[in-house]
Short mmCIF file of C-alpha atoms and ligand atoms in Angstrom, two decimals:
data_model
loop_
_atom_site.label_atom_id
_atom_site.label_comp_id
_atom_site.label_asym_id
_atom_site.label_seq_id
_atom_site.Cartn_x
_atom_site.Cartn_y
_atom_site.Cartn_z
CA MET A 159 -23.86 16.02 14.88
CA LYS A 160 -23.87 12.31 15.72
CA ASP A 161 -21.31 10.87 18.13
CA PRO A 162 -18.12 9.82 16.36
CA LEU A 163 -17.71 6.13 15.62
CA LYS A 164 -14.95 4.59 17.75
CA ILE A 165 -12.63 2.36 15.72
CA ARG A 166 -11.00 -0.26 17.90
CA TRP A 167 -7.51 -1.14 16.69
CA GLY A 168 -5.18 -4.05 17.21
CA ILE A 169 -1.57 -3.82 16.03
CA LEU A 170 0.58 -6.75 14.92
CA ALA A 171 4.29 -6.08 15.56
CA THR A 172 6.20 -3.69 17.77
CA GLY A 173 8.74 -2.18 15.35
CA GLY A 174 9.37 1.32 14.10
CA ILE A 175 6.28 2.00 12.02
CA ALA A 176 3.98 0.21 14.49
CA SER A 177 5.13 2.67 17.10
CA ALA A 178 4.60 5.70 14.82
CA PHE A 179 1.09 4.43 13.99
CA ALA A 180 0.18 3.80 17.65
CA LYS A 181 1.29 7.32 18.59
CA ASP A 182 -0.65 8.85 15.70
CA LEU A 183 -3.77 6.98 16.87
CA SER A 184 -3.45 8.72 20.23
CA ILE A 185 -3.89 12.17 18.66
CA ASP A 186 -7.34 13.75 18.95
CA PRO A 187 -8.81 13.56 15.39
CA ARG A 188 -10.32 17.02 15.84
CA THR A 189 -6.79 18.45 15.54
CA ARG A 190 -7.10 17.54 11.84
CA GLY A 191 -10.75 18.49 11.46
CA VAL A 192 -12.06 14.93 11.77
CA GLU A 193 -15.23 14.66 13.84
CA ASP A 194 -16.93 11.48 12.59
CA ILE A 195 -14.25 8.99 13.69
CA GLU A 196 -12.33 8.27 16.88
CA HIS A 197 -9.56 5.73 17.33
CA GLU A 198 -8.69 3.55 20.27
CA LEU A 199 -5.73 1.22 20.53
CA ILE A 200 -7.20 -1.91 22.10
CA ALA A 201 -4.22 -4.24 21.88
CA VAL A 202 -0.77 -4.86 20.47
CA ALA A 203 0.87 -8.22 19.85
CA SER A 204 4.54 -9.06 19.62
CA SER A 205 5.67 -12.23 17.85
CA THR A 206 8.33 -12.73 20.49
CA SER A 207 7.11 -11.81 23.99
CA LYS A 208 4.45 -10.17 26.10
CA THR A 209 7.17 -8.14 27.78
CA LYS A 210 8.00 -6.52 24.44
CA ALA A 211 4.33 -5.76 23.78
CA THR A 212 3.95 -4.22 27.26
CA ALA A 213 7.03 -2.04 26.75
CA PHE A 214 5.61 -0.95 23.39
CA LEU A 215 2.33 0.19 24.98
CA GLN A 216 4.18 2.13 27.62
CA SER A 217 6.25 3.96 25.01
CA CYS A 218 3.30 4.79 22.73
CA ASP A 219 0.87 6.87 24.81
CA ALA A 220 -1.49 3.88 24.71
CA PRO A 221 -4.68 3.95 26.80
CA SER A 222 -4.19 2.24 30.18
CA ARG A 223 -6.71 -0.47 29.29
CA ALA A 224 -4.83 -1.50 26.11
CA LYS A 225 -3.79 -5.15 26.20
CA ALA A 226 -0.38 -6.66 25.46
CA TYR A 227 -0.19 -10.08 23.79
CA GLY A 228 2.91 -12.24 23.45
CA ASN A 229 1.79 -13.79 20.16
CA TYR A 230 -0.31 -12.75 17.18
CA ALA A 231 -2.95 -15.49 17.47
CA ASP A 232 -4.17 -14.25 20.86
CA LEU A 233 -4.80 -10.74 19.52
CA LEU A 234 -6.82 -12.18 16.65
CA GLU A 235 -9.12 -13.87 19.13
CA ASP A 236 -9.81 -10.62 20.97
CA PRO A 237 -13.48 -9.75 20.24
CA GLU A 238 -12.87 -6.08 21.08
CA VAL A 239 -10.56 -5.62 18.07
CA ASP A 240 -12.44 -4.32 14.97
CA ILE A 241 -9.46 -3.91 12.68
CA VAL A 242 -5.83 -4.99 12.66
CA TYR A 243 -2.93 -2.85 11.46
CA ILE A 244 -0.18 -5.16 10.17
CA ALA A 245 3.29 -3.70 10.65
CA THR A 246 5.50 -6.75 10.15
CA PRO A 247 8.16 -6.92 7.39
CA HIS A 248 6.60 -7.36 3.92
CA SER A 249 7.82 -10.97 3.85
CA HIS A 250 5.17 -11.64 6.49
CA HIS A 251 2.23 -9.57 5.19
CA TYR A 252 0.58 -12.37 3.24
CA ARG A 253 0.66 -14.82 6.12
CA ASN A 254 -0.37 -12.25 8.75
CA ALA A 255 -3.15 -10.74 6.64
CA MET A 256 -4.54 -14.19 5.89
CA GLN A 257 -4.48 -15.04 9.61
CA CYS A 258 -6.42 -11.84 10.34
CA LEU A 259 -9.01 -12.42 7.62
CA ARG A 260 -9.56 -16.02 8.66
CA ALA A 261 -10.12 -14.76 12.21
CA GLY A 262 -12.81 -12.42 10.84
CA LYS A 263 -10.79 -9.23 11.32
CA ASN A 264 -10.69 -6.23 9.01
CA VAL A 265 -7.17 -5.41 7.84
CA LEU A 266 -5.01 -2.37 7.15
CA CYS A 267 -1.71 -3.83 5.93
CA GLU A 268 1.52 -1.86 5.57
CA LYS A 269 3.13 -1.44 2.17
CA ALA A 270 4.41 -3.23 0.20
CA PHE A 271 1.06 -5.04 0.30
CA THR A 272 2.64 -8.48 -0.23
CA VAL A 273 5.80 -9.89 -1.80
CA ASN A 274 4.17 -10.77 -5.13
CA ALA A 275 0.92 -10.32 -7.04
CA LEU A 276 -0.30 -13.88 -6.53
CA GLN A 277 -0.22 -13.44 -2.76
CA ALA A 278 -2.14 -10.17 -3.15
CA GLN A 279 -4.77 -11.79 -5.40
CA ILE A 280 -5.37 -14.58 -2.90
CA LEU A 281 -5.79 -12.11 -0.05
CA VAL A 282 -8.23 -10.04 -2.08
CA LYS A 283 -10.30 -13.11 -2.87
CA GLU A 284 -10.34 -14.12 0.79
CA ALA A 285 -11.37 -10.65 1.98
CA ARG A 286 -14.12 -10.39 -0.62
CA SER A 287 -15.48 -13.84 0.19
CA ARG A 288 -15.65 -12.88 3.87
CA ASP A 289 -16.96 -9.36 3.21
CA LEU A 290 -14.12 -7.81 5.23
CA LEU A 291 -12.19 -4.59 4.74
CA LEU A 292 -8.75 -5.12 3.24
CA MET A 293 -6.63 -2.08 2.58
CA GLU A 294 -3.00 -1.49 1.66
CA GLY A 295 -1.49 1.06 4.02
CA MET A 296 -0.16 3.34 1.33
CA TRP A 297 -0.59 6.28 3.70
CA THR A 298 0.68 8.99 1.32
CA ARG A 299 -2.45 8.61 -0.82
CA TYR A 300 -4.60 9.79 2.08
CA PHE A 301 -2.78 13.05 2.79
CA PRO A 302 -4.68 16.26 2.00
CA LEU A 303 -1.62 17.12 -0.13
CA SER A 304 -2.33 14.13 -2.36
CA GLY A 305 -5.99 15.14 -2.63
CA TYR A 306 -4.91 18.62 -3.73
CA VAL A 307 -2.59 17.18 -6.39
CA ARG A 308 -5.27 14.84 -7.74
CA GLU A 309 -7.85 17.62 -7.75
CA ASN A 310 -5.60 20.00 -9.69
CA ILE A 311 -4.93 17.29 -12.26
CA SER A 312 -8.66 16.58 -12.53
CA ARG A 313 -9.43 20.28 -12.97
CA GLY A 314 -7.09 20.24 -15.97
CA ARG A 315 -4.81 22.93 -14.59
CA ILE A 316 -1.74 21.40 -16.23
CA GLY A 317 -3.66 19.88 -19.14
CA ASP A 318 -3.47 16.18 -19.84
CA VAL A 319 -0.72 14.50 -17.83
CA ASP A 320 1.91 13.65 -20.44
CA ARG A 321 4.80 12.69 -18.19
CA VAL A 322 5.58 11.91 -14.56
CA ILE A 323 9.10 11.85 -13.17
CA ALA A 324 9.09 10.29 -9.72
CA GLU A 325 12.06 9.57 -7.50
CA HIS A 326 12.23 8.25 -3.99
CA SER A 327 15.49 7.17 -2.42
CA LEU A 328 16.85 6.51 1.04
CA SER A 329 20.39 7.34 2.11
CA TYR A 330 21.18 4.03 3.73
CA ALA A 331 24.62 3.62 2.15
CA GLY A 332 27.14 2.30 4.66
CA LEU A 333 24.58 2.08 7.44
CA PHE A 334 24.02 -1.68 7.58
CA SER A 335 25.78 -3.32 10.49
CA ASP A 336 25.04 -6.76 9.06
CA ASP A 337 23.14 -8.48 6.26
CA LYS A 338 20.10 -9.19 8.46
CA HIS A 339 18.83 -5.58 8.27
CA ILE A 340 15.21 -5.42 7.08
CA MET A 341 16.15 -3.22 4.11
CA ILE A 342 18.60 -5.70 2.57
CA ASN A 343 17.68 -9.10 3.96
CA PRO A 344 16.18 -11.36 1.25
CA ASP A 345 14.48 -13.45 3.95
CA LEU A 346 12.46 -10.33 4.84
CA ALA A 347 11.88 -9.40 1.17
CA GLY A 348 14.40 -6.58 1.50
CA GLY A 349 15.50 -4.34 -1.36
CA ILE A 350 14.57 -0.83 -2.37
CA LEU A 351 11.84 -1.58 -4.94
CA LEU A 352 9.33 -3.03 -2.47
CA ASP A 353 10.24 -0.59 0.25
CA GLY A 354 10.91 2.70 -1.54
CA GLY A 355 10.14 2.19 -5.25
CA ILE A 356 6.53 1.65 -4.28
CA TYR A 357 6.32 5.38 -3.47
CA SER A 358 7.63 6.40 -6.89
CA LEU A 359 5.08 4.07 -8.48
CA THR A 360 2.38 5.45 -6.19
CA TRP A 361 2.90 8.97 -7.51
CA VAL A 362 2.95 7.71 -11.11
CA PHE A 363 -0.34 5.92 -10.51
CA GLN A 364 -1.95 8.82 -8.64
CA ALA A 365 -1.29 10.96 -11.72
CA LEU A 366 -1.87 8.52 -14.57
CA TRP A 367 -4.30 5.89 -13.29
CA ARG A 368 -7.16 8.11 -12.20
CA LYS A 369 -10.81 7.15 -12.07
CA ASP A 370 -11.77 10.43 -13.70
CA SER A 371 -9.26 10.36 -16.57
CA HIS A 372 -10.95 10.71 -19.96
CA HIS A 373 -8.48 8.17 -21.36
CA PRO A 374 -9.69 4.56 -21.08
CA LYS A 375 -7.45 2.69 -18.65
CA GLN A 376 -4.89 0.47 -20.32
CA GLN A 377 -2.15 -1.23 -18.38
CA PRO A 378 1.26 0.38 -18.82
CA ILE A 379 4.11 -1.16 -20.78
CA VAL A 380 7.02 -1.57 -18.37
CA LYS A 381 10.80 -1.51 -18.92
CA SER A 382 13.31 -1.44 -16.11
CA GLU A 383 16.90 -1.68 -14.95
CA MET A 384 18.03 -2.89 -11.55
CA ALA A 385 21.40 -2.66 -9.81
CA LYS A 386 21.94 -5.24 -7.10
CA TYR A 387 23.27 -4.65 -3.62
CA GLY A 388 26.23 -7.04 -3.77
CA PRO A 389 26.35 -8.50 -0.25
CA THR A 390 22.78 -9.87 -0.30
CA GLY A 391 21.67 -9.69 -3.96
CA VAL A 392 18.52 -7.62 -3.38
CA ASP A 393 18.01 -4.46 -5.44
CA GLY A 394 19.96 -1.38 -4.36
CA MET A 395 18.80 0.82 -7.22
CA THR A 396 15.90 0.37 -9.63
CA THR A 397 14.73 2.58 -12.45
CA VAL A 398 11.45 1.93 -14.25
CA LEU A 399 10.10 3.39 -17.47
CA LEU A 400 6.33 3.08 -17.85
CA GLU A 401 4.40 3.86 -21.00
CA PHE A 402 0.64 4.39 -20.57
CA PRO A 403 -1.18 3.80 -23.89
CA ARG A 404 -3.73 6.48 -24.80
CA ALA A 405 -5.28 8.17 -27.80
CA SER A 406 -3.73 11.63 -27.78
CA PRO A 407 -2.12 13.86 -30.41
CA PHE A 408 0.96 13.73 -28.16
CA GLY A 409 1.06 9.95 -28.12
CA ASN A 410 1.35 7.79 -25.05
CA ALA A 411 2.04 9.15 -21.57
CA HIS A 412 5.43 8.35 -20.05
CA ALA A 413 6.63 7.92 -16.50
CA VAL A 414 9.95 7.32 -14.82
CA ALA A 415 9.84 5.75 -11.37
CA ALA A 416 13.27 5.68 -9.75
CA THR A 417 14.45 4.48 -6.37
CA SER A 418 17.76 3.88 -4.63
CA LEU A 419 19.07 2.69 -1.29
CA GLY A 420 22.07 4.99 -1.30
CA LEU A 421 21.48 8.17 -3.24
CA SER A 422 19.09 10.29 -1.23
CA ASN A 423 20.18 13.67 0.00
CA ASP A 424 16.70 14.64 1.16
CA ALA A 425 17.63 15.38 4.74
CA VAL A 426 20.52 17.68 3.82
CA ALA A 427 18.51 19.38 1.10
CA ILE A 428 15.47 19.96 3.31
CA ALA A 429 17.58 21.25 6.21
CA ASN A 430 19.22 23.76 3.90
CA ASP A 431 16.02 24.64 2.08
CA VAL A 432 17.48 23.66 -1.26
CA ALA A 433 15.24 20.70 -1.97
CA VAL A 434 14.47 20.04 -5.60
CA PRO A 435 11.18 18.34 -6.47
CA CYS A 436 11.20 14.56 -6.22
CA ILE A 437 7.95 14.29 -8.19
CA ARG A 438 7.15 16.29 -11.33
CA ILE A 439 3.76 15.79 -12.97
CA GLN A 440 3.86 17.47 -16.35
CA GLY A 441 1.28 18.50 -18.92
CA GLN A 442 1.06 20.90 -21.83
CA LEU A 443 -0.10 23.75 -19.58
CA GLY A 444 2.40 23.35 -16.75
CA GLU A 445 3.54 21.07 -13.98
CA ILE A 446 2.90 20.07 -10.39
CA GLN A 447 6.00 19.66 -8.27
CA ILE A 448 6.15 17.75 -5.00
CA PHE A 449 9.12 18.15 -2.72
CA PRO A 450 10.87 15.36 -0.84
CA PRO A 451 10.50 13.05 0.88
CA ALA A 452 8.07 11.40 -1.56
CA TYR A 453 6.55 9.25 1.18
CA ARG A 454 5.71 12.23 3.41
CA PRO A 455 5.89 15.44 1.42
CA THR A 456 4.86 18.72 3.03
CA ARG A 457 5.42 21.11 0.16
CA THR A 458 3.99 21.51 -3.37
CA ARG A 459 4.45 23.98 -6.21
CA ILE A 460 2.30 24.44 -9.30
CA VAL A 461 4.07 26.17 -12.18
CA LEU A 462 1.96 27.11 -15.19
CA LYS A 463 2.93 28.38 -18.61
CA ASP A 464 0.82 31.51 -18.06
CA GLY A 465 3.29 32.58 -15.35
CA THR A 466 1.34 31.33 -12.34
CA VAL A 467 3.43 29.92 -9.50
CA GLU A 468 1.53 28.52 -6.53
CA ASP A 469 3.48 27.35 -3.48
CA LYS A 470 1.79 25.50 -0.66
CA ASN A 471 2.94 23.99 2.62
CA TRP A 472 1.19 20.97 4.13
CA PRO A 473 2.39 20.53 7.71
CA GLN A 474 1.16 17.39 9.41
CA PRO A 475 -1.33 18.23 12.17
CA GLY A 476 -1.12 17.04 15.76
CA PRO A 477 -1.35 18.37 19.30
CA GLY A 478 0.83 21.32 18.30
CA VAL A 479 3.67 23.35 19.74
CA GLY A 480 3.56 23.56 23.54
CA SER A 481 2.04 20.08 23.88
CA GLY A 482 5.34 18.44 24.82
CA TRP A 483 4.27 15.57 22.54
CA PHE A 484 6.53 14.01 19.93
CA ASN A 485 5.76 11.21 17.50
CA GLY A 486 9.50 10.60 17.42
CA TYR A 487 9.55 8.39 14.31
CA GLY A 488 12.92 8.68 12.58
CA GLY A 489 13.68 11.67 14.79
CA VAL A 490 12.39 14.03 12.11
CA HIS A 491 9.30 15.71 13.54
CA SER A 492 8.99 18.82 15.60
CA GLU A 493 7.00 19.13 18.80
CA GLY A 494 3.29 18.42 18.43
CA GLU A 495 3.52 17.18 14.83
CA GLY A 496 1.99 13.83 13.89
CA HIS A 497 3.68 11.44 11.50
CA GLY A 498 0.63 11.40 9.22
CA LEU A 499 -0.48 7.77 9.45
CA PHE A 500 -3.78 8.92 10.97
CA TRP A 501 -5.13 9.91 7.54
CA GLU A 502 -5.18 6.29 6.35
CA ALA A 503 -6.54 5.22 9.76
CA ASP A 504 -9.40 7.71 9.30
CA ASP A 505 -10.11 6.31 5.84
CA ALA A 506 -10.14 2.76 7.22
CA GLY A 507 -12.48 3.92 9.99
CA ARG A 508 -14.84 5.54 7.48
CA ALA A 509 -14.77 2.34 5.43
CA LEU A 510 -16.02 0.45 8.48
CA LYS A 511 -18.68 3.10 9.02
CA GLU A 512 -19.86 3.10 5.41
CA GLY A 513 -19.49 -0.63 4.77
CA ARG A 514 -16.79 0.03 2.18
CA LYS A 515 -14.38 -2.91 1.74
CA GLU A 516 -11.27 -1.20 0.37
CA GLY A 517 -9.39 2.06 0.64
CA SER A 518 -11.02 5.09 -0.95
CA GLN A 519 -7.79 6.23 -2.62
CA LEU A 520 -6.23 2.88 -3.45
CA GLY A 521 -8.54 0.06 -4.38
CA LEU A 522 -7.54 -3.58 -4.23
CA ASP A 523 -7.41 -4.05 -8.01
CA GLU A 524 -4.88 -1.22 -8.21
CA SER A 525 -2.82 -2.69 -5.36
CA VAL A 526 -2.73 -5.98 -7.27
CA LEU A 527 -1.79 -4.25 -10.52
CA ILE A 528 1.12 -2.46 -8.85
CA MET A 529 2.27 -5.77 -7.35
CA GLU A 530 2.11 -7.27 -10.88
CA ILE A 531 4.31 -4.47 -12.18
CA MET A 532 6.81 -5.00 -9.36
CA ASP A 533 6.80 -8.75 -10.17
CA GLU A 534 7.62 -7.89 -13.78
CA ILE A 535 10.45 -5.56 -12.74
CA ARG A 536 11.94 -8.17 -10.43
CA ALA A 537 11.59 -10.94 -13.02
CA ALA A 538 13.40 -8.85 -15.65
CA ALA A 539 16.39 -8.59 -13.31
CA GLY A 540 16.18 -12.11 -11.91
CA LEU A 541 15.40 -10.96 -8.37
CA ARG A 542 13.49 -13.76 -6.71
CA TYR A 543 13.21 -14.05 -2.95
CA PRO A 544 13.59 -17.38 -1.14
CA ASP A 545 10.71 -19.80 -1.74
CA ALA A 546 9.56 -19.42 1.86
CA VAL A 547 8.94 -15.72 1.15
CA GLU A 548 7.44 -16.00 -2.36
CA THR A 549 5.14 -18.88 -1.44
CA THR A 550 1.38 -18.77 -1.18
CA ASP A 551 1.38 -21.77 1.18
CA LEU A 552 0.70 -20.90 4.76
N1 NAP B 669 4.36 3.72 6.03
C1 NAP B 669 5.64 4.00 6.24
O1 NAP B 669 6.08 5.14 6.21
C2 NAP B 669 6.58 2.89 6.58
C3 NAP B 669 7.80 3.19 7.18
C4 NAP B 669 8.62 2.14 7.55
C5 NAP B 669 8.25 0.85 7.29
N2 NAP B 669 7.05 0.60 6.66
C6 NAP B 669 6.65 -0.80 6.39
O2 NAP B 669 6.28 -1.38 7.62
C7 NAP B 669 6.74 -2.72 7.70
C8 NAP B 669 7.60 -2.86 8.95
O3 NAP B 669 8.71 -1.98 8.86
P1 NAP B 669 9.45 -1.40 10.16
O4 NAP B 669 10.39 -0.37 9.67
O5 NAP B 669 8.51 -1.05 11.21
O6 NAP B 669 10.30 -2.69 10.58
P2 NAP B 669 10.95 -3.03 12.00
O7 NAP B 669 11.19 -1.80 12.77
O8 NAP B 669 12.08 -3.94 11.72
O9 NAP B 669 9.78 -3.83 12.73
C9 NAP B 669 9.23 -5.00 12.22
C10 NAP B 669 8.53 -5.74 13.36
O10 NAP B 669 7.90 -6.89 12.81
C11 NAP B 669 7.87 -7.94 13.79
N3 NAP B 669 8.35 -9.16 13.17
C12 NAP B 669 7.64 -10.30 13.07
N4 NAP B 669 8.35 -11.25 12.47
C13 NAP B 669 9.57 -10.72 12.20
C14 NAP B 669 10.75 -11.23 11.61
N5 NAP B 669 10.85 -12.48 11.17
N6 NAP B 669 11.81 -10.41 11.48
C15 NAP B 669 11.75 -9.15 11.91
N7 NAP B 669 10.64 -8.60 12.48
C16 NAP B 669 9.56 -9.38 12.63
C17 NAP B 669 8.77 -7.52 14.94
O11 NAP B 669 7.91 -7.17 16.04
P3 NAP B 669 7.43 -8.30 17.08
O12 NAP B 669 8.42 -9.41 17.04
O13 NAP B 669 7.40 -7.61 18.39
O14 NAP B 669 6.10 -8.75 16.61
C18 NAP B 669 9.46 -6.26 14.44
O15 NAP B 669 9.64 -5.30 15.47
C19 NAP B 669 7.45 -3.01 6.37
O16 NAP B 669 6.56 -3.66 5.49
C20 NAP B 669 7.78 -1.63 5.83
O17 NAP B 669 7.79 -1.55 4.41
C21 NAP B 669 6.23 1.59 6.33
#
């Protein structure tokens, strides 16, 4: 066995998900059966101060040699950084990703990839012209659970996928102390579609936009309704109906992708073991159910018409019980359990090793297509962010 390739990471931003990612990087990949890749956090940059970046490193189990930068530009000049993980609000992804690419850095950029499809297209063009890796950090696609779901669809266990019902919501109602919160602030491209609806769409696309589908790919027809969050005018609840054209005796495939800022009862349901599936992928032979939360599910059920019921649990690996280690993100994980962002980090690392220029489970054309669909949904409801956020000027 060859020595593992060390992937040297830089992180832009010091917020919640940056911290969860940094901690996941610190976990030995062998705890999840990965032997070809290793990760090292080389540096983190804060847009505001070096003090903040230093405090971040101290709180994230970072290696002692990891560097703290007080601005993003300095990190991009660091020759030790192979790849940058962008964890700024989505309003800033386009600008930050372009800065990285122009500095010759490979990029793993948090979801939502950008604010609109045009920004995404320009980034893709830039990355391709520079032969750099560009990958949307839609981490859920890289979970073994997602691989299992895709494989069971491909094996035809439920027959052709006729319908997907996907729901992902967050119970934020009443929790905003002011209108500047990232989830509702138009200046940060707030609203539930870009933050949470993207997961519902992800599951729809994992089921109905597969490379191995025998139906030729045709873009879905999209209809939607959006309810606005009054104080700031971003979307508080969005429901999308997608129709995927195909030649089938059962007609076109349908999907519902729903999302809300106030309706989730995931935490209560999970704690009381009464969770109902948030994703149902249905065919003529049965259905695959995925239990909440849709962004980080750990439980699946396959129910077939022949009476088969297959339940599976998918705990996130990590140092394990007794390690005294906690990822700590959102306060939801038990001792020794990773958040799960390492799966996408491994895929990015393998891309660098293989010379691949996009994610293995979410290519750039698909990221752009999903951004186009979200543009269409926003346009139908008249949700446009401030020009400074929608712009492609830098
Ligand atoms: N994969 C997931 O499960 C997941 C979960 C949560 C969020 N996300 C995504 O990750 C991104 C960041 O979300 P988050 O929850 O980590 O947000 P957050 O906690 O508010 O952190 C965002 C960070 O971005 C930096 N930043 C730069 N310019 C900023 C500005 N003008 N306003 C606010 N912050 C600014 C700040 O760090 P510095 O100033 O120190 O640079 C800040 O700490 C979003 O795109 C979100 O959709 C993904």
